Amino acid sequence: MKIEDNSLMELYTNEEGRLLLDFSDKRYRIYTNIIMNTKSYRDIITGIPTDLTNLEKVYYVYNKLGIQLYENNSLVYNHINNLSMYYGTIRKNGYGNCRQMSELFVTMLKQAHLIEFSYLTRKQVGVEQIDLRHIDAIIQVDGKLYMTNIIRDTVNMRTGIRNMKFGYVDTNEEFASQIQREVGDLTTIPRQASDGELSIEYLDKKIKNVNQYDEIGFPFNISLQKYHYFEDIVEKELIPGMSSGDSYIRRGWSISKNKLFSDSLDESIELDVDIILNFFYRIAPHIDPEICLKYLKTTLEKIYSLREHHKNIVSREWLNNHIRLYQTIGEYDIRVHNKEFPLQTLLVIRKNNPIKEKYVFYKLQNGWNPRKVSYNEMIENMRLNKTQICSKFSLKRTNAIEELEL
């Protein structure tokens, strides 16, 4: 079933301003048909363990489906003129946007008779050109209401980060109040709690959704068998291991790369980013670039808060100004690829006191180690390919050279 652009415009125009969205019988039948014709989806339902509570079964489906629906980044950053392709994709290969994922998730729960009611909710935050506001699903399980955001947690599932959007209350007070008025009080599930109490950690154990990490070698030499979550490894091993400017990890990496230590903030940051990115991708090779950026900034902020030399310089504001993530595409690729844009993800570090080179560039790609590209090579490549920076769900594109060379 192909959805045309004008049908999309009509759909979102009709729903403008509504908090609760319709999940019609027609749309439910579409997803039922998808499930009936997709073995991996059927296997999730038939594989639900019988010894779990209803909520635990719902969480089981949430995780098994979420891993299959792990976001396709080339679609996430698509553009208005390809929306029909974007919205039709889930019917072809299982990928989709927040609404489709929520509707598919709710349909599977209904088929498994695990929920009493469900609601699709629209967050009142719009984006350019078209009303594509984020969609969450609220489900009622054993009389309690839980909010879920499966598209946000798919990247966590693949990376080994604790889920954060199952049984949560939105931090936007206005939106949360509107939900309370129109739907009712939501039940929250904390990420951690005391033994035996309901938490994400508890649910992970119940459905055996725990990672088992092994040792990671030089220059880290860390035994990780006791950890189940990526963020625990970062917090309890990586940050303490790099808190000193003369740490074993930094010295080992510098020697192996034939680099000397420097008091320069630019060289210090570059060294740390090299190490941290290598660590992240060895622990979690499927880490999403945006999640990677988030943890990179958090890790750097905590490390530099412990180092006296640059302690008061590398703040959260400094990191936000100097470290950016870009989705880029060449002019030729825009012209010839009419179904799926081959976007390149760039992590860009702006130097604090540039002399000749203003930036350090890293190409990020899921499943592969980040590749550092020299400044001159990247700038020349951008000029040659007329590289443009893409914005989410927008026709707007910026000339990469103009933006980076300001």
XYZ file of C-alpha atoms in Angstrom:
406
model
C 0.000 0.000 0.000
C 1.569 3.264 -1.124
C 0.792 6.464 0.749
C 0.904 9.512 -1.488
C 2.264 12.879 -0.334
C -1.125 14.625 -0.661
C -2.744 11.933 1.515
C -0.088 12.532 4.162
C -0.701 16.261 4.098
C -4.443 15.695 4.488
C -3.907 13.212 7.328
C -1.751 15.540 9.400
C -3.831 18.617 8.620
C -6.968 16.874 9.882
C -5.233 15.835 13.110
C -3.640 19.185 13.887
C -3.896 20.141 17.543
C -5.247 16.790 18.744
C -3.585 15.097 21.687
C -5.145 11.658 21.190
C -4.929 10.226 17.689
C -7.207 7.744 16.015
C -6.127 4.156 15.446
C -8.946 3.122 13.149
C -10.091 -0.403 12.376
C -8.695 0.073 8.872
C -5.210 0.883 10.163
C -5.427 -1.961 12.696
C -6.229 -4.396 9.858
C -3.218 -3.121 7.911
C -0.881 -3.940 10.800
C -2.602 -7.256 11.461
C -1.902 -8.170 7.855
C 1.725 -7.073 8.228
C 2.125 -9.333 11.256
C 0.414 -12.300 9.588
C 2.818 -11.999 6.637
C 6.000 -11.396 8.652
C 7.398 -14.507 10.328
C 9.713 -12.594 12.666
C 6.730 -10.674 14.079
C 4.639 -13.826 14.474
C 7.547 -15.508 16.234
C 7.627 -12.727 18.834
C 3.998 -13.328 19.759
C 4.253 -17.117 19.817
C 7.525 -16.894 21.751
C 6.127 -14.904 24.693
C 7.068 -16.876 27.859
C 4.001 -18.127 29.705
C 5.450 -17.684 33.211
C 5.538 -13.873 33.036
C 3.012 -11.325 34.271
C 1.100 -9.306 31.665
C 3.381 -6.309 32.158
C 6.467 -8.500 31.814
C 5.021 -9.985 28.617
C 4.404 -6.497 27.252
C 8.013 -5.583 28.021
C 9.163 -8.792 26.307
C 7.328 -7.762 23.098
C 8.656 -4.191 23.439
C 12.250 -5.411 23.404
C 11.975 -8.160 20.809
C 10.138 -5.871 18.406
C 12.349 -2.879 19.173
C 15.508 -4.722 18.187
C 13.945 -5.586 14.832
C 12.790 -2.025 14.290
C 16.158 -0.441 15.030
C 16.089 2.889 13.211
C 17.344 3.149 9.657
C 19.319 6.407 9.796
C 19.107 7.019 6.080
C 15.326 7.256 6.487
C 15.268 9.170 9.740
C 16.911 12.149 8.040
C 14.785 11.993 4.917
C 13.073 14.911 3.253
C 9.614 16.102 2.401
C 9.773 15.137 -1.269
C 10.314 11.506 -0.244
C 7.711 11.193 2.505
C 5.658 8.625 0.624
C 8.724 6.377 0.524
C 9.447 7.094 4.179
C 5.972 6.151 5.372
C 5.643 3.147 3.093
C 8.881 1.552 4.225
C 7.565 -0.396 7.207
C 5.372 -2.386 4.840
C 8.451 -3.441 2.879
C 11.239 -4.095 5.354
C 10.060 -3.470 8.909
C 11.519 -0.002 9.371
C 9.382 3.004 10.117
C 8.778 6.156 12.097
C 7.461 6.681 15.611
C 3.780 6.389 14.685
C 4.158 3.238 12.652
C 6.301 1.596 15.321
C 3.762 2.493 18.019
C 0.837 1.202 15.966
C 2.622 -2.038 15.159
C 3.573 -2.493 18.833
C 0.002 -1.867 20.023
C -1.422 -4.239 17.402
C 0.864 -7.051 18.575
C -0.167 -6.445 22.197
C -3.853 -6.569 21.225
C -3.365 -9.776 19.301
C -1.652 -11.310 22.332
C -4.512 -10.069 24.607
C -2.091 -8.260 26.928
C -3.678 -4.801 27.155
C -7.141 -3.444 27.931
C -6.883 -0.058 26.191
C -4.386 1.934 24.191
C -3.969 5.558 23.128
C -1.723 7.224 20.574
C -0.578 10.599 21.855
C 0.961 13.462 19.932
C 3.526 15.671 21.603
C 2.768 19.283 20.885
C 6.120 19.992 19.238
C 6.072 20.504 15.485
C 8.809 20.546 12.854
C 9.362 22.409 9.615
C 7.105 22.249 6.558
C 4.654 19.610 7.784
C 3.000 18.594 11.028
C 5.109 15.534 11.899
C 4.917 15.638 15.660
C 6.248 12.823 17.772
C 3.859 9.979 18.625
C 3.926 7.912 21.839
C 1.690 5.003 22.830
C -0.074 4.762 26.185
C -1.182 1.260 27.130
C -3.349 -0.016 29.967
C -2.078 -3.215 31.569
C -3.926 -4.708 34.545
C -5.667 -1.405 35.204
C -2.519 0.772 35.109
C -1.495 3.214 32.375
C 2.062 3.252 31.025
C 3.572 5.522 28.376
C 5.962 3.966 25.850
C 8.226 5.424 23.184
C 9.558 2.415 21.294
C 11.391 4.353 18.565
C 13.546 6.096 21.187
C 14.451 2.868 22.958
C 15.361 0.846 19.866
C 18.847 2.359 19.844
C 19.246 1.572 23.543
C 18.254 -2.059 22.974
C 20.894 -2.524 20.303
C 23.586 -0.736 22.298
C 22.986 -2.385 25.652
C 21.794 0.786 27.372
C 18.922 0.506 29.836
C 15.601 1.391 28.262
C 14.427 4.847 29.288
C 11.059 5.220 27.559
C 9.018 2.288 28.868
C 6.690 3.388 31.665
C 7.838 7.000 31.851
C 6.263 10.423 32.312
C 7.316 13.132 29.917
C 9.437 15.915 31.379
C 7.374 18.568 29.581
C 5.038 19.650 32.378
C 2.406 21.119 30.053
C 2.227 17.917 28.016
C 2.222 15.733 31.140
C -0.628 17.776 32.628
C -2.655 17.458 29.442
C -2.139 13.697 29.466
C -3.297 13.556 33.075
C -6.458 15.557 32.278
C -7.439 13.659 29.142
C -6.132 10.151 29.824
C -5.406 9.770 33.524
C -2.484 9.240 35.871
C 0.437 7.350 34.391
C 2.462 4.744 36.279
C 6.211 5.300 36.117
C 8.847 2.581 36.134
C 12.277 3.686 37.451
C 15.427 2.461 35.758
C 16.737 1.042 39.040
C 15.095 0.111 42.341
C 15.684 -2.125 45.349
C 15.805 -5.880 44.777
C 12.457 -7.310 43.824
C 10.842 -3.922 43.193
C 9.539 -3.055 39.774
C 12.164 -1.303 37.637
C 13.619 -1.526 34.149
C 16.529 -3.448 35.617
C 14.090 -5.894 37.242
C 12.125 -6.331 33.989
C 15.345 -6.943 32.058
C 16.251 -9.738 34.447
C 12.767 -11.256 34.239
C 12.845 -11.501 30.437
C 16.567 -12.371 30.427
C 17.346 -9.165 28.532
C 20.845 -8.703 29.905
C 24.110 -8.337 28.029
C 27.202 -10.258 29.004
C 30.354 -8.345 28.169
C 33.841 -9.850 27.993
C 37.268 -8.440 28.641
C 38.435 -5.502 26.573
C 42.153 -5.375 25.889
C 44.835 -2.762 25.354
C 44.960 0.012 26.358
C 41.964 -0.499 28.638
C 42.574 -4.000 30.035
C 39.196 -4.114 31.767
C 37.213 -7.204 32.776
C 33.545 -6.512 32.043
C 31.805 -9.788 32.957
C 30.079 -8.212 35.963
C 28.326 -5.551 33.845
C 25.029 -5.757 31.971
C 24.650 -2.164 30.798
C 26.791 0.042 28.591
C 26.305 3.145 30.726
C 27.494 1.326 33.860
C 30.741 0.404 32.105
C 31.294 4.017 31.050
C 30.507 5.390 34.511
C 32.383 2.828 36.605
C 35.335 1.911 34.384
C 36.071 4.356 31.561
C 35.615 7.665 33.406
C 37.665 6.648 36.498
C 40.294 5.128 34.196
C 40.741 8.405 32.311
C 40.220 10.916 35.113
C 43.946 11.566 35.373
C 45.707 13.303 32.498
C 48.564 10.845 33.005
C 46.386 7.741 33.298
C 47.455 4.273 32.187
C 44.888 4.329 29.378
C 46.040 7.698 27.968
C 49.724 6.783 28.236
C 49.206 3.414 26.570
C 47.163 4.919 23.720
C 49.674 7.731 23.153
C 52.619 5.323 22.993
C 50.797 2.989 20.598
C 49.955 5.932 18.296
C 53.419 7.461 18.651
C 52.035 10.686 20.097
C 53.430 12.869 22.867
C 51.371 14.262 25.717
C 50.539 17.953 25.447
C 49.105 20.602 27.738
C 47.194 22.047 24.785
C 43.439 21.765 25.291
C 42.910 20.995 21.594
C 45.392 18.110 21.581
C 44.133 16.833 24.920
C 40.508 16.791 23.724
C 41.482 15.102 20.458
C 43.393 12.385 22.326
C 40.476 11.764 24.675
C 37.911 11.677 21.852
C 40.089 9.141 19.968
C 40.158 6.893 23.050
C 36.504 7.295 24.019
C 35.157 6.622 20.514
C 37.338 3.518 20.228
C 36.055 2.331 23.606
C 32.409 2.961 22.733
C 32.543 1.082 19.460
C 34.419 -1.868 20.961
C 31.817 -2.214 23.712
C 28.752 -1.309 21.623
C 29.415 -1.630 17.872
C 25.771 -0.831 17.068
C 25.744 2.444 18.971
C 23.631 5.088 17.270
C 25.558 8.265 16.348
C 23.245 10.540 18.354
C 23.511 8.277 21.409
C 27.274 8.182 20.874
C 27.386 11.995 20.854
C 25.360 12.188 24.061
C 27.626 9.797 25.956
C 30.771 11.334 24.472
C 29.839 14.768 25.836
C 28.808 13.369 29.218
C 32.040 11.369 29.502
C 34.233 14.334 28.557
C 32.397 16.636 30.956
C 32.913 14.246 33.887
C 36.539 13.496 32.998
C 37.504 17.174 32.733
C 35.694 18.033 35.957
C 38.307 15.805 37.640
C 41.378 17.240 35.883
C 42.851 20.332 37.434
C 44.558 21.748 34.331
C 41.387 22.262 32.255
C 38.852 21.814 35.053
C 36.872 25.025 34.575
C 37.042 25.176 30.783
C 35.326 22.053 29.424
C 31.788 22.768 30.599
C 28.559 21.465 29.101
C 28.208 24.753 27.227
C 31.759 24.444 25.841
C 31.070 20.892 24.675
C 27.801 21.874 22.969
C 29.606 24.666 21.122
C 32.634 22.618 20.076
C 31.302 19.123 19.337
C 28.589 18.630 16.720
C 27.040 15.818 14.723
C 26.133 16.387 11.069
C 24.312 14.375 8.426
C 25.800 15.211 5.028
C 25.230 14.288 1.404
C 26.911 15.200 -1.890
C 25.119 17.078 -4.646
C 25.473 14.131 -7.045
C 23.841 11.719 -4.595
C 20.892 14.072 -4.147
C 20.317 14.041 -7.909
C 20.606 10.293 -8.584
C 19.207 8.626 -5.454
C 15.455 9.080 -5.508
C 14.546 6.336 -3.033
C 17.137 6.394 -0.272
C 19.782 9.012 0.377
C 23.246 7.630 1.253
C 23.906 10.035 4.119
C 27.267 10.331 5.843
C 27.378 10.970 9.593
C 30.180 13.282 10.676
C 31.320 13.999 14.212
C 33.041 17.383 14.124
C 35.280 18.749 16.900
C 35.933 22.501 16.632
C 39.331 23.392 18.012
C 39.595 25.892 20.831
C 42.615 27.774 19.437
C 42.920 26.820 15.755
C 46.043 27.775 13.865
C 45.723 26.138 10.431
C 43.107 23.436 10.972
C 39.809 24.476 12.514
C 38.276 21.035 13.039
C 38.909 17.375 13.711
C 36.637 15.124 11.639
C 35.387 11.591 12.358
C 33.207 9.529 10.048
C 30.732 7.500 12.101
C 29.045 4.381 10.818
C 27.053 1.822 12.780
C 28.981 -1.401 13.238
C 32.365 0.088 12.294
C 35.059 1.930 14.202
C 34.969 5.705 13.664
C 37.460 6.818 11.039
C 39.343 10.039 11.616
C 39.772 12.022 8.418
C 42.392 14.737 8.042
C 41.200 18.311 7.890
C 42.552 19.038 4.409
C 41.191 15.777 2.986
C 37.697 16.401 4.370
C 37.508 20.041 3.268
C 38.730 19.161 -0.229
C 36.205 16.317 -0.437
C 33.389 18.659 0.616
C 34.364 21.189 -2.025
C 34.642 18.542 -4.738
C 31.298 16.853 -3.936
C 29.487 20.078 -3.037
C 28.544 18.474 0.250
C 25.409 19.694 1.956
C 24.264 19.359 5.564
C 20.760 17.911 5.906
C 18.113 18.802 8.461
C 15.583 16.330 9.839
C 12.263 16.255 7.957
C 13.095 19.476 6.149
C 13.747 20.694 2.644
C 16.424 22.932 4.097
C 20.037 22.008 3.287
C 23.131 24.042 4.124
C 26.357 24.188 2.158
C 28.808 22.321 4.378
C 31.839 24.437 3.475
C 30.009 27.682 4.190
C 28.737 26.453 7.558
C 31.981 24.858 8.769
C 34.312 27.543 7.497
C 32.556 30.438 9.216
